[in-house]
Amino acid sequence: MSTLRDLVEEHTSLGSGDIDHLHRLAGDWQLLSDLSFADLLLWVPVDGHESFLCVAQVRPTTAPTAYQDDQVGRTVGGPEVAHLTIAYRQGRIWREGDPVWYGDTPARHEAIPVRLRDADGEPGGVIAVVGRDTNLSTARTPSQLELNYLTTADDLAQMMADGTFPPISHRIETTSAPRVGDGLIRLDASGKVTYASPNAQSAFRRLGFASHLVGEDLAALAARLADDPLEGTDASARILAALGGEAPSRKEIEARGATVLTRALPLMPAGVPIGALVLARDVTEVRRRDRALVTKDATIREIHHRVKNNLQTVAALLRLQARRVETPSAKAALEESVRRVASIALVHETLSMSSDEAVEFDGIVDRVAAAAAEVGTTASKVAMRRKGTFGVLPAEMATSLVMVLNELLINAVEHGFPEIDGVGAVGEVVVSSHRQRKELHVTVADNGRGLPQEFDAEQAGRLGLQIVRALVTGELSGTIELRPRPEGGTEAVLVLPLTKR
């Protein structure tokens, strides 16, 4: 399915500023659809303005839809779009006409012109038309709540025709906007509440306000209720800004252990400020869970930090023991253990600074490779290089993989570039990685002396290779192949699934 931008760019000559305005409208018009109890369809003129193409659609959450099928991408013309043509050419909201039928569903047509204001704030020409189509099959006498919804919807529709709705967002909002059903409060031009839905009343009751909201100065009330005076002043200022014609960002009010998210929008049909619309949503439980997750994440990071410290302590103790051992084989075994423990500590160090159980693995590989390069003899000069990127890996995979790479790199340096008759070797070890489908392909290749002719990876008695095989086939559920390189040297090829098998 083509996106709104794709459809508009392909079928019209609208500029980027016009398209951005249509995107803002499509991002904010669920509010108008719910208030109107109607489907909204965004139409743009095509074929010399003789036909209209639907580029976006939204259904109400407060009423049954008028359309069972998706209308996006549909082109209509002739008498079927007469109301759209009038709204587009005359630049006014069209509400005349008899109900129409979509199969067995009666519907009422309305058409709202969409304008974009220029840099000076002056309304420009009509760039599109919003069809507001109401399912009449459940029509009845509206309640007080529904009347306030419809009145507010008409004000926003006029603002859309004026070019003042939706408001231009100055920054990205990090919280989801309250919806109409969460709680609606309507203010008059002085800031007094003229209507509050039952859910809005309940939200403010959670904040400690036991009386009815109607007649209250909402800005003053918000400042008075908030636990933090500065936060209360900020919430009050945003409501006052909406009364002044601005569209402030959303704001949370915290009081008595409850949290209510508010969004204030100006109501200024035909450019006349008549009040503001405030949506309120009780997010107390959402914020409680957020705080619990933050505490959990902090605890997990602290655990990783302590594990890292403990592993470093173990490595230090092994290092001290190695210095006291005189037997060369025992000394070498202890030094290998130090490197293995240190490589695992690297993963926990990275996890202690991460907000989730995943690590950027490239930095870990670079540090392990640098440590492995120091294993070679002083006369040898072995360069380490990484090719490609590992990306972000889950913690359980990273812990095993770092041990595997540590063993393979040390083997490449020690056995691929030995010192012969006091003469050191010169070479390079390259760690390559890429992702293919849902697998991670890793190659550790060197240009050293290569594998012995009688070498059998399955029968090799080295502890390092035994650890590698056990981790790759067991913990990582992957495969490993050790083989000679055609151009000389050795390569270890790993294929690891990125998802659990």
Short mmCIF file of C-alpha atoms in Angstrom, two decimals:
data_model
loop_
_atom_site.label_atom_id
_atom_site.label_comp_id
_atom_site.label_asym_id
_atom_site.label_seq_id
_atom_site.Cartn_x
_atom_site.Cartn_y
_atom_site.Cartn_z
CA MET A 1 0.00 0.00 0.00
CA SER A 2 1.39 3.41 -1.00
CA THR A 3 1.90 6.00 1.70
CA LEU A 4 0.17 9.36 1.84
CA ARG A 5 3.32 11.07 0.55
CA ASP A 6 3.72 8.57 -2.29
CA LEU A 7 0.12 9.03 -3.45
CA VAL A 8 0.23 12.84 -3.27
CA GLU A 9 3.59 13.14 -5.03
CA GLU A 10 2.53 10.73 -7.78
CA HIS A 11 -0.87 12.23 -8.55
CA THR A 12 -0.63 15.95 -7.64
CA SER A 13 1.75 18.90 -7.87
CA LEU A 14 1.53 19.85 -4.18
CA GLY A 15 4.79 21.07 -2.65
CA SER A 16 6.67 19.61 0.30
CA GLY A 17 5.17 22.18 2.70
CA ASP A 18 1.64 21.21 1.65
CA ILE A 19 2.42 17.51 2.02
CA ASP A 20 3.93 18.08 5.47
CA HIS A 21 0.70 19.82 6.50
CA LEU A 22 -1.35 16.86 5.26
CA HIS A 23 0.91 14.54 7.26
CA ARG A 24 0.33 16.63 10.41
CA LEU A 25 -3.40 16.44 9.75
CA ALA A 26 -3.31 12.66 9.33
CA GLY A 27 -1.32 12.41 12.56
CA ASP A 28 -3.82 14.45 14.59
CA TRP A 29 -7.22 13.87 13.04
CA GLN A 30 -8.22 10.88 15.17
CA LEU A 31 -9.30 13.58 17.64
CA LEU A 32 -11.68 15.14 15.13
CA SER A 33 -12.98 11.74 13.99
CA ASP A 34 -13.84 10.69 17.55
CA LEU A 35 -15.46 14.03 18.37
CA SER A 36 -17.51 13.85 15.15
CA PHE A 37 -18.51 10.17 15.55
CA ALA A 38 -17.58 9.97 11.86
CA ASP A 39 -15.08 8.57 9.37
CA LEU A 40 -12.66 11.10 7.94
CA LEU A 41 -11.32 10.67 4.40
CA LEU A 42 -8.58 12.91 2.99
CA TRP A 43 -9.19 13.69 -0.69
CA VAL A 44 -6.85 15.46 -3.14
CA PRO A 45 -7.99 16.66 -6.60
CA VAL A 46 -6.62 14.83 -9.65
CA ASP A 47 -7.27 14.80 -13.41
CA GLY A 48 -7.57 18.59 -13.66
CA HIS A 49 -9.69 18.75 -10.50
CA GLU A 50 -12.40 16.65 -12.14
CA SER A 51 -11.84 13.69 -9.80
CA PHE A 52 -10.61 13.14 -6.24
CA LEU A 53 -8.17 10.57 -4.86
CA CYS A 54 -8.41 9.31 -1.26
CA VAL A 55 -4.91 9.41 0.28
CA ALA A 56 -5.75 8.75 3.96
CA GLN A 57 -8.61 7.49 6.11
CA VAL A 58 -9.39 7.26 9.82
CA ARG A 59 -12.30 5.55 11.55
CA PRO A 60 -13.89 6.75 14.80
CA THR A 61 -13.40 4.84 18.06
CA THR A 62 -16.60 6.37 19.44
CA ALA A 63 -19.09 5.18 16.78
CA PRO A 64 -19.53 2.54 14.04
CA THR A 65 -17.70 3.18 10.79
CA ALA A 66 -19.50 4.11 7.60
CA TYR A 67 -17.03 2.07 5.51
CA GLN A 68 -16.19 -1.58 5.97
CA ASP A 69 -13.59 -1.41 3.18
CA ASP A 70 -10.45 0.71 3.06
CA GLN A 71 -10.91 3.75 0.81
CA VAL A 72 -7.24 4.77 0.46
CA GLY A 73 -6.15 4.74 -3.18
CA ARG A 74 -9.72 5.01 -4.50
CA THR A 75 -10.43 7.63 -7.18
CA VAL A 76 -13.98 8.96 -7.61
CA GLY A 77 -15.56 11.52 -9.89
CA GLY A 78 -18.83 12.84 -11.28
CA PRO A 79 -21.91 13.41 -9.10
CA GLU A 80 -20.38 11.27 -6.33
CA VAL A 81 -17.87 14.04 -5.52
CA ALA A 82 -20.10 17.08 -5.97
CA HIS A 83 -19.78 17.95 -2.26
CA LEU A 84 -15.98 17.68 -2.43
CA THR A 85 -15.87 19.89 -5.53
CA ILE A 86 -17.96 22.62 -3.86
CA ALA A 87 -15.80 22.60 -0.71
CA TYR A 88 -12.61 22.70 -2.79
CA ARG A 89 -13.64 25.44 -5.21
CA GLN A 90 -15.66 27.64 -2.83
CA GLY A 91 -13.38 27.09 0.18
CA ARG A 92 -16.27 26.50 2.60
CA ILE A 93 -17.60 23.64 4.68
CA TRP A 94 -20.36 21.77 2.82
CA ARG A 95 -23.17 20.31 4.92
CA GLU A 96 -26.13 20.26 2.51
CA GLY A 97 -27.62 17.21 0.85
CA ASP A 98 -29.58 14.10 1.69
CA PRO A 99 -28.15 10.94 3.26
CA VAL A 100 -26.45 8.47 0.92
CA TRP A 101 -26.26 4.70 1.14
CA TYR A 102 -23.21 2.45 1.21
CA GLY A 103 -24.78 -0.96 0.80
CA ASP A 104 -27.16 -1.24 3.77
CA THR A 105 -25.51 1.63 5.68
CA PRO A 106 -27.03 5.14 5.50
CA ALA A 107 -24.47 7.93 5.85
CA ARG A 108 -24.37 11.72 5.98
CA HIS A 109 -21.78 13.50 3.81
CA GLU A 110 -19.89 16.63 4.83
CA ALA A 111 -16.83 18.20 3.19
CA ILE A 112 -14.23 20.38 4.91
CA PRO A 113 -11.61 22.32 2.91
CA VAL A 114 -8.01 22.03 4.10
CA ARG A 115 -5.87 25.15 4.07
CA LEU A 116 -2.25 25.87 5.01
CA ARG A 117 -1.28 29.27 6.36
CA ASP A 118 1.78 31.02 4.92
CA ALA A 119 4.81 32.35 6.80
CA ASP A 120 2.90 35.55 7.66
CA GLY A 121 0.00 33.58 9.16
CA GLU A 122 -2.34 34.34 6.28
CA PRO A 123 -4.58 31.49 5.00
CA GLY A 124 -3.58 30.14 1.61
CA GLY A 125 -5.62 28.31 -1.00
CA VAL A 126 -7.38 25.01 -0.48
CA ILE A 127 -4.95 22.09 -0.92
CA ALA A 128 -7.26 19.16 -0.09
CA VAL A 129 -10.69 18.27 1.24
CA VAL A 130 -11.64 16.14 4.24
CA GLY A 131 -14.82 14.15 3.81
CA ARG A 132 -16.63 13.68 7.13
CA ASP A 133 -18.99 10.74 6.68
CA THR A 134 -21.28 9.70 9.56
CA ASN A 135 -22.94 6.31 9.89
CA LEU A 136 -26.63 7.08 10.54
CA SER A 137 -27.74 3.54 11.28
CA THR A 138 -27.52 4.16 15.05
CA ALA A 139 -28.79 7.74 15.01
CA ARG A 140 -30.57 8.84 18.22
CA THR A 141 -31.05 11.90 20.39
CA PRO A 142 -27.54 12.91 21.52
CA SER A 143 -26.61 13.16 25.20
CA GLN A 144 -24.94 16.18 26.80
CA LEU A 145 -21.55 14.52 26.28
CA GLU A 146 -22.26 13.89 22.60
CA LEU A 147 -23.51 17.45 22.08
CA ASN A 148 -20.27 18.83 23.53
CA TYR A 149 -18.29 16.44 21.35
CA LEU A 150 -20.12 17.59 18.22
CA THR A 151 -19.84 21.28 19.11
CA THR A 152 -16.10 20.94 19.65
CA ALA A 153 -15.76 18.94 16.42
CA ASP A 154 -17.45 21.75 14.47
CA ASP A 155 -15.03 24.28 15.98
CA LEU A 156 -12.02 22.17 14.97
CA ALA A 157 -13.49 21.61 11.49
CA GLN A 158 -13.78 25.38 11.02
CA MET A 159 -10.18 25.76 12.22
CA MET A 160 -9.13 23.18 9.62
CA ALA A 161 -10.85 25.25 6.96
CA ASP A 162 -9.11 28.36 8.35
CA GLY A 163 -5.67 26.68 8.33
CA THR A 164 -5.18 26.75 12.11
CA PHE A 165 -5.76 23.02 12.73
CA PRO A 166 -3.77 20.91 13.16
CA PRO A 167 -1.20 23.03 15.02
CA ILE A 168 2.42 22.96 13.90
CA SER A 169 4.48 20.81 16.28
CA HIS A 170 7.67 22.53 17.40
CA ARG A 171 9.22 19.38 18.85
CA ILE A 172 8.67 15.64 18.96
CA GLU A 173 6.31 14.57 21.72
CA THR A 174 7.65 11.69 23.82
CA THR A 175 4.28 10.74 25.31
CA SER A 176 1.18 9.39 23.60
CA ALA A 177 -1.61 11.95 23.38
CA PRO A 178 -4.77 11.51 25.44
CA ARG A 179 -7.78 10.48 23.38
CA VAL A 180 -11.28 11.91 23.46
CA GLY A 181 -12.61 8.97 25.47
CA ASP A 182 -9.91 9.39 28.13
CA GLY A 183 -11.41 12.67 29.31
CA LEU A 184 -12.54 15.93 27.69
CA ILE A 185 -12.76 19.39 29.25
CA ARG A 186 -14.03 22.45 27.41
CA LEU A 187 -13.04 25.94 28.57
CA ASP A 188 -14.58 29.29 27.72
CA ALA A 189 -12.51 32.33 26.73
CA SER A 190 -11.86 33.20 30.40
CA GLY A 191 -10.52 29.73 31.18
CA LYS A 192 -13.56 28.54 33.14
CA VAL A 193 -14.74 24.95 32.63
CA THR A 194 -18.02 24.79 30.73
CA TYR A 195 -18.10 21.02 30.36
CA ALA A 196 -16.12 18.06 31.75
CA SER A 197 -16.76 14.48 30.70
CA PRO A 198 -17.15 11.83 33.43
CA ASN A 199 -13.67 10.42 32.72
CA ALA A 200 -12.11 13.88 32.99
CA GLN A 201 -13.92 14.45 36.26
CA SER A 202 -12.60 11.12 37.56
CA ALA A 203 -9.03 11.96 36.51
CA PHE A 204 -9.04 15.20 38.52
CA ARG A 205 -10.67 13.43 41.43
CA ARG A 206 -7.61 11.16 41.51
CA LEU A 207 -5.52 14.33 41.83
CA GLY A 208 -7.48 15.33 44.94
CA PHE A 209 -10.22 17.58 43.54
CA ALA A 210 -13.52 16.27 44.93
CA SER A 211 -15.90 18.95 43.57
CA HIS A 212 -17.35 19.26 40.10
CA LEU A 213 -15.08 20.87 37.49
CA VAL A 214 -17.74 23.02 35.79
CA GLY A 215 -17.21 26.67 36.69
CA GLU A 216 -13.62 26.15 37.89
CA ASP A 217 -10.64 28.12 36.56
CA LEU A 218 -8.70 25.12 35.22
CA ALA A 219 -5.31 26.86 35.01
CA ALA A 220 -5.51 27.97 38.64
CA LEU A 221 -6.78 24.55 39.67
CA ALA A 222 -3.86 22.77 38.00
CA ALA A 223 -1.37 25.03 39.75
CA ARG A 224 -3.06 24.43 43.09
CA LEU A 225 -3.32 20.64 42.82
CA ALA A 226 0.21 19.75 41.67
CA ASP A 227 2.58 18.43 44.35
CA ASP A 228 5.49 20.38 42.85
CA PRO A 229 4.73 24.14 42.68
CA LEU A 230 7.02 24.60 39.67
CA GLU A 231 5.31 21.76 37.78
CA GLY A 232 1.94 23.22 38.71
CA THR A 233 2.96 26.64 37.39
CA ASP A 234 4.13 25.03 34.14
CA ALA A 235 0.85 23.12 33.71
CA SER A 236 -1.10 26.31 34.37
CA ALA A 237 1.00 28.25 31.85
CA ARG A 238 0.28 25.70 29.12
CA ILE A 239 -3.47 25.95 29.64
CA LEU A 240 -3.24 29.75 29.49
CA ALA A 241 -1.13 29.48 26.33
CA ALA A 242 -3.89 27.45 24.67
CA LEU A 243 -6.43 30.10 25.65
CA GLY A 244 -4.14 32.60 23.92
CA GLY A 245 -4.19 30.70 20.64
CA GLU A 246 -1.01 28.60 21.05
CA ALA A 247 -0.71 24.81 20.97
CA PRO A 248 1.57 23.88 23.89
CA SER A 249 3.10 20.42 24.33
CA ARG A 250 1.55 17.82 26.59
CA LYS A 251 2.04 18.02 30.33
CA GLU A 252 1.72 15.61 33.24
CA ILE A 253 0.24 16.73 36.55
CA GLU A 254 1.26 14.71 39.62
CA ALA A 255 -0.61 14.96 42.92
CA ARG A 256 -1.37 12.60 45.81
CA GLY A 257 0.36 9.68 44.07
CA ALA A 258 -1.69 10.06 40.87
CA THR A 259 -0.53 11.24 37.45
CA VAL A 260 -2.76 12.82 34.81
CA LEU A 261 -1.50 13.58 31.30
CA THR A 262 -3.07 16.69 29.76
CA ARG A 263 -3.10 18.21 26.31
CA ALA A 264 -4.49 21.70 25.68
CA LEU A 265 -5.63 22.91 22.25
CA PRO A 266 -6.90 26.37 21.34
CA LEU A 267 -10.45 26.79 20.01
CA MET A 268 -10.50 29.70 17.59
CA PRO A 269 -12.93 29.11 14.71
CA ALA A 270 -12.83 31.92 12.13
CA GLY A 271 -9.80 33.29 14.00
CA VAL A 272 -11.81 34.22 17.11
CA PRO A 273 -10.49 32.73 20.43
CA ILE A 274 -13.51 31.22 22.16
CA GLY A 275 -11.72 29.01 24.68
CA ALA A 276 -9.71 25.82 24.74
CA LEU A 277 -10.06 22.06 24.61
CA VAL A 278 -8.22 20.05 27.28
CA LEU A 279 -7.86 16.29 27.02
CA ALA A 280 -6.96 14.46 30.24
CA ARG A 281 -5.85 10.87 30.72
CA ASP A 282 -5.16 9.11 34.00
CA VAL A 283 -1.72 7.50 33.49
CA THR A 284 -1.04 6.64 37.14
CA GLU A 285 -0.64 2.92 36.55
CA VAL A 286 1.40 3.48 33.39
CA ARG A 287 3.88 5.69 35.27
CA ARG A 288 4.01 3.24 38.17
CA ARG A 289 5.04 0.48 35.75
CA ASP A 290 7.55 2.83 34.10
CA ARG A 291 9.16 3.56 37.46
CA ALA A 292 9.24 -0.15 38.27
CA LEU A 293 10.99 -0.85 34.96
CA VAL A 294 13.52 1.94 35.58
CA THR A 295 14.26 0.48 39.02
CA LYS A 296 14.58 -3.00 37.51
CA ASP A 297 16.94 -1.76 34.78
CA ALA A 298 19.09 0.04 37.34
CA THR A 299 19.25 -3.11 39.48
CA ILE A 300 20.26 -5.25 36.49
CA ARG A 301 22.99 -2.77 35.51
CA GLU A 302 24.28 -2.77 39.08
CA ILE A 303 24.38 -6.57 39.06
CA HIS A 304 26.40 -6.57 35.82
CA HIS A 305 28.75 -3.98 37.34
CA ARG A 306 29.32 -6.15 40.39
CA VAL A 307 29.82 -9.29 38.28
CA LYS A 308 32.40 -7.39 36.24
CA ASN A 309 34.21 -6.31 39.42
CA ASN A 310 34.15 -9.87 40.78
CA LEU A 311 35.50 -11.29 37.52
CA GLN A 312 38.28 -8.72 37.51
CA THR A 313 39.11 -9.73 41.08
CA VAL A 314 39.26 -13.40 40.03
CA ALA A 315 41.52 -12.47 37.09
CA ALA A 316 43.81 -10.51 39.42
CA LEU A 317 44.06 -13.46 41.83
CA LEU A 318 44.88 -15.84 38.98
CA ARG A 319 47.50 -13.40 37.72
CA LEU A 320 49.12 -13.26 41.17
CA GLN A 321 49.10 -17.06 41.34
CA ALA A 322 50.70 -17.31 37.90
CA ARG A 323 53.60 -15.16 39.07
CA ARG A 324 54.31 -17.59 41.92
CA VAL A 325 54.19 -20.72 39.77
CA GLU A 326 57.50 -21.92 38.35
CA THR A 327 56.25 -24.75 36.15
CA PRO A 328 55.92 -23.29 32.59
CA SER A 329 52.82 -25.33 31.65
CA ALA A 330 50.99 -24.37 34.86
CA LYS A 331 51.97 -20.73 34.41
CA ALA A 332 50.67 -20.75 30.82
CA ALA A 333 47.39 -22.37 31.89
CA LEU A 334 46.83 -19.72 34.55
CA GLU A 335 47.58 -16.91 32.09
CA GLU A 336 45.07 -18.39 29.63
CA SER A 337 42.48 -18.48 32.41
CA VAL A 338 43.16 -14.81 33.16
CA ARG A 339 42.45 -13.91 29.53
CA ARG A 340 39.25 -15.97 29.46
CA VAL A 341 37.90 -14.41 32.63
CA ALA A 342 38.85 -10.91 31.41
CA SER A 343 37.01 -11.43 28.11
CA ILE A 344 33.78 -12.33 29.95
CA ALA A 345 34.25 -9.29 32.21
CA LEU A 346 34.27 -7.11 29.08
CA VAL A 347 30.70 -8.17 28.25
CA HIS A 348 29.44 -7.44 31.76
CA GLU A 349 31.22 -4.08 31.74
CA THR A 350 29.35 -3.15 28.55
CA LEU A 351 26.03 -4.44 29.94
CA SER A 352 26.51 -2.36 33.11
CA MET A 353 26.38 0.75 30.91
CA SER A 354 23.50 -0.42 28.70
CA SER A 355 19.80 0.20 29.26
CA ASP A 356 18.81 -3.27 28.07
CA GLU A 357 20.15 -6.81 27.87
CA ALA A 358 21.98 -6.20 24.58
CA VAL A 359 25.47 -5.00 23.71
CA GLU A 360 27.21 -3.17 20.89
CA PHE A 361 29.62 -5.99 20.10
CA ASP A 362 32.10 -4.24 17.79
CA GLY A 363 33.86 -2.43 20.63
CA ILE A 364 34.21 -5.67 22.60
CA VAL A 365 35.75 -7.46 19.60
CA ASP A 366 38.27 -4.63 19.13
CA ARG A 367 39.36 -4.83 22.77
CA VAL A 368 39.64 -8.64 22.74
CA ALA A 369 41.65 -8.48 19.50
CA ALA A 370 44.03 -5.89 20.98
CA ALA A 371 44.60 -8.12 24.02
CA ALA A 372 45.17 -11.20 21.83
CA ALA A 373 47.79 -9.36 19.76
CA GLU A 374 49.91 -9.00 22.89
CA VAL A 375 50.09 -12.80 23.31
CA GLY A 376 52.58 -13.19 20.47
CA THR A 377 56.32 -13.13 20.98
CA THR A 378 58.09 -9.81 21.26
CA ALA A 379 59.81 -10.45 17.94
CA SER A 380 56.54 -11.11 16.07
CA LYS A 381 54.42 -8.35 14.63
CA VAL A 382 50.81 -9.45 14.16
CA ALA A 383 48.25 -6.83 13.17
CA MET A 384 44.59 -7.20 14.11
CA ARG A 385 41.80 -5.89 11.90
CA ARG A 386 38.00 -6.05 12.01
CA LYS A 387 35.98 -6.12 8.80
CA GLY A 388 32.24 -5.57 8.84
CA THR A 389 30.10 -5.06 11.90
CA PHE A 390 28.58 -7.38 14.48
CA GLY A 391 25.93 -4.85 15.52
CA VAL A 392 23.87 -5.29 18.67
CA LEU A 393 23.78 -8.79 20.15
CA PRO A 394 21.77 -10.19 23.08
CA ALA A 395 23.75 -10.62 26.30
CA GLU A 396 23.57 -14.42 26.40
CA MET A 397 24.98 -14.65 22.86
CA ALA A 398 27.63 -12.01 23.46
CA THR A 399 29.04 -13.77 26.54
CA SER A 400 29.65 -17.04 24.70
CA LEU A 401 30.80 -15.43 21.45
CA VAL A 402 33.42 -13.27 23.14
CA MET A 403 35.01 -16.40 24.65
CA VAL A 404 34.97 -18.12 21.26
CA LEU A 405 36.64 -15.17 19.54
CA ASN A 406 39.17 -14.84 22.35
CA GLU A 407 40.27 -18.48 21.89
CA LEU A 408 40.36 -18.27 18.09
CA LEU A 409 42.38 -15.05 18.07
CA ILE A 410 44.89 -16.33 20.60
CA ASN A 411 45.26 -19.58 18.65
CA ALA A 412 45.82 -17.61 15.44
CA VAL A 413 48.56 -15.51 17.03
CA GLU A 414 50.30 -18.31 18.96
CA HIS A 415 50.19 -21.07 16.36
CA GLY A 416 49.98 -19.11 13.12
CA PHE A 417 52.98 -16.86 13.75
CA PRO A 418 55.52 -18.72 15.92
CA GLU A 419 59.02 -17.45 16.50
CA ILE A 420 61.57 -19.62 14.62
CA ASP A 421 65.25 -19.51 15.57
CA GLY A 422 64.76 -16.19 17.29
CA VAL A 423 63.14 -14.63 14.22
CA GLY A 424 59.61 -13.33 14.71
CA ALA A 425 56.81 -13.59 12.16
CA VAL A 426 54.93 -10.77 10.53
CA GLY A 427 51.28 -11.14 9.59
CA GLU A 428 47.66 -10.16 9.99
CA VAL A 429 44.53 -11.58 11.57
CA VAL A 430 41.20 -10.37 10.22
CA VAL A 431 37.86 -10.81 12.00
CA SER A 432 35.03 -10.52 9.45
CA SER A 433 31.32 -10.54 10.16
CA HIS A 434 28.06 -10.01 8.31
CA ARG A 435 24.41 -10.84 8.79
CA GLN A 436 22.59 -13.02 6.31
CA ARG A 437 18.90 -13.59 6.83
CA LYS A 438 18.65 -14.56 10.51
CA GLU A 439 22.23 -15.74 10.86
CA LEU A 440 25.51 -14.14 11.90
CA HIS A 441 28.47 -15.25 9.78
CA VAL A 442 31.89 -14.74 11.41
CA THR A 443 35.32 -15.54 10.00
CA VAL A 444 38.66 -15.35 11.84
CA ALA A 445 41.36 -15.56 9.16
CA ASP A 446 45.14 -15.29 9.36
CA ASN A 447 47.94 -15.42 6.79
CA GLY A 448 50.21 -17.46 9.02
CA ARG A 449 51.84 -20.86 8.49
CA GLY A 450 48.53 -22.73 8.26
CA LEU A 451 47.26 -25.98 9.75
CA PRO A 452 49.40 -29.12 10.03
CA GLN A 453 48.61 -31.72 7.38
CA GLU A 454 47.47 -34.24 9.97
CA PHE A 455 45.30 -31.72 11.83
CA ASP A 456 41.80 -32.91 12.78
CA ALA A 457 39.63 -30.33 14.56
CA GLU A 458 37.40 -33.06 16.02
CA GLN A 459 40.35 -34.90 17.54
CA ALA A 460 42.40 -31.87 18.61
CA GLY A 461 43.25 -32.09 22.28
CA ARG A 462 43.80 -28.39 22.92
CA LEU A 463 41.59 -27.01 25.67
CA GLY A 464 40.97 -23.80 23.73
CA LEU A 465 39.51 -25.62 20.72
CA GLN A 466 37.44 -27.85 23.00
CA ILE A 467 35.96 -24.74 24.63
CA VAL A 468 35.25 -23.23 21.21
CA ARG A 469 33.45 -26.34 19.90
CA ALA A 470 31.42 -26.70 23.09
CA LEU A 471 30.29 -23.06 23.08
CA VAL A 472 29.54 -22.85 19.35
CA THR A 473 27.56 -26.08 19.08
CA GLY A 474 26.03 -25.96 22.56
CA GLU A 475 25.44 -22.44 23.85
CA LEU A 476 25.25 -20.72 20.44
CA SER A 477 23.53 -23.57 18.50
CA GLY A 478 25.82 -22.85 15.55
CA THR A 479 28.50 -24.49 13.44
CA ILE A 480 32.26 -24.01 13.14
CA GLU A 481 34.74 -25.10 10.46
CA LEU A 482 38.52 -24.81 10.66
CA ARG A 483 40.15 -24.95 7.23
CA PRO A 484 43.21 -23.80 5.28
CA ARG A 485 42.92 -20.61 3.27
CA PRO A 486 43.63 -20.93 -0.47
CA GLU A 487 46.06 -18.00 -0.30
CA GLY A 488 47.80 -19.40 2.77
CA GLY A 489 47.03 -19.40 6.45
CA THR A 490 44.00 -20.59 8.36
CA GLU A 491 40.42 -19.50 8.76
CA ALA A 492 37.71 -20.40 11.25
CA VAL A 493 34.20 -19.98 9.86
CA LEU A 494 31.27 -19.65 12.27
CA VAL A 495 27.58 -19.61 11.37
CA LEU A 496 25.41 -18.61 14.34
CA PRO A 497 21.61 -18.21 14.45
CA LEU A 498 20.45 -14.82 15.69
CA THR A 499 17.27 -16.33 17.10
CA LYS A 500 16.81 -19.28 19.40
CA ARG A 501 16.35 -22.59 17.63
#
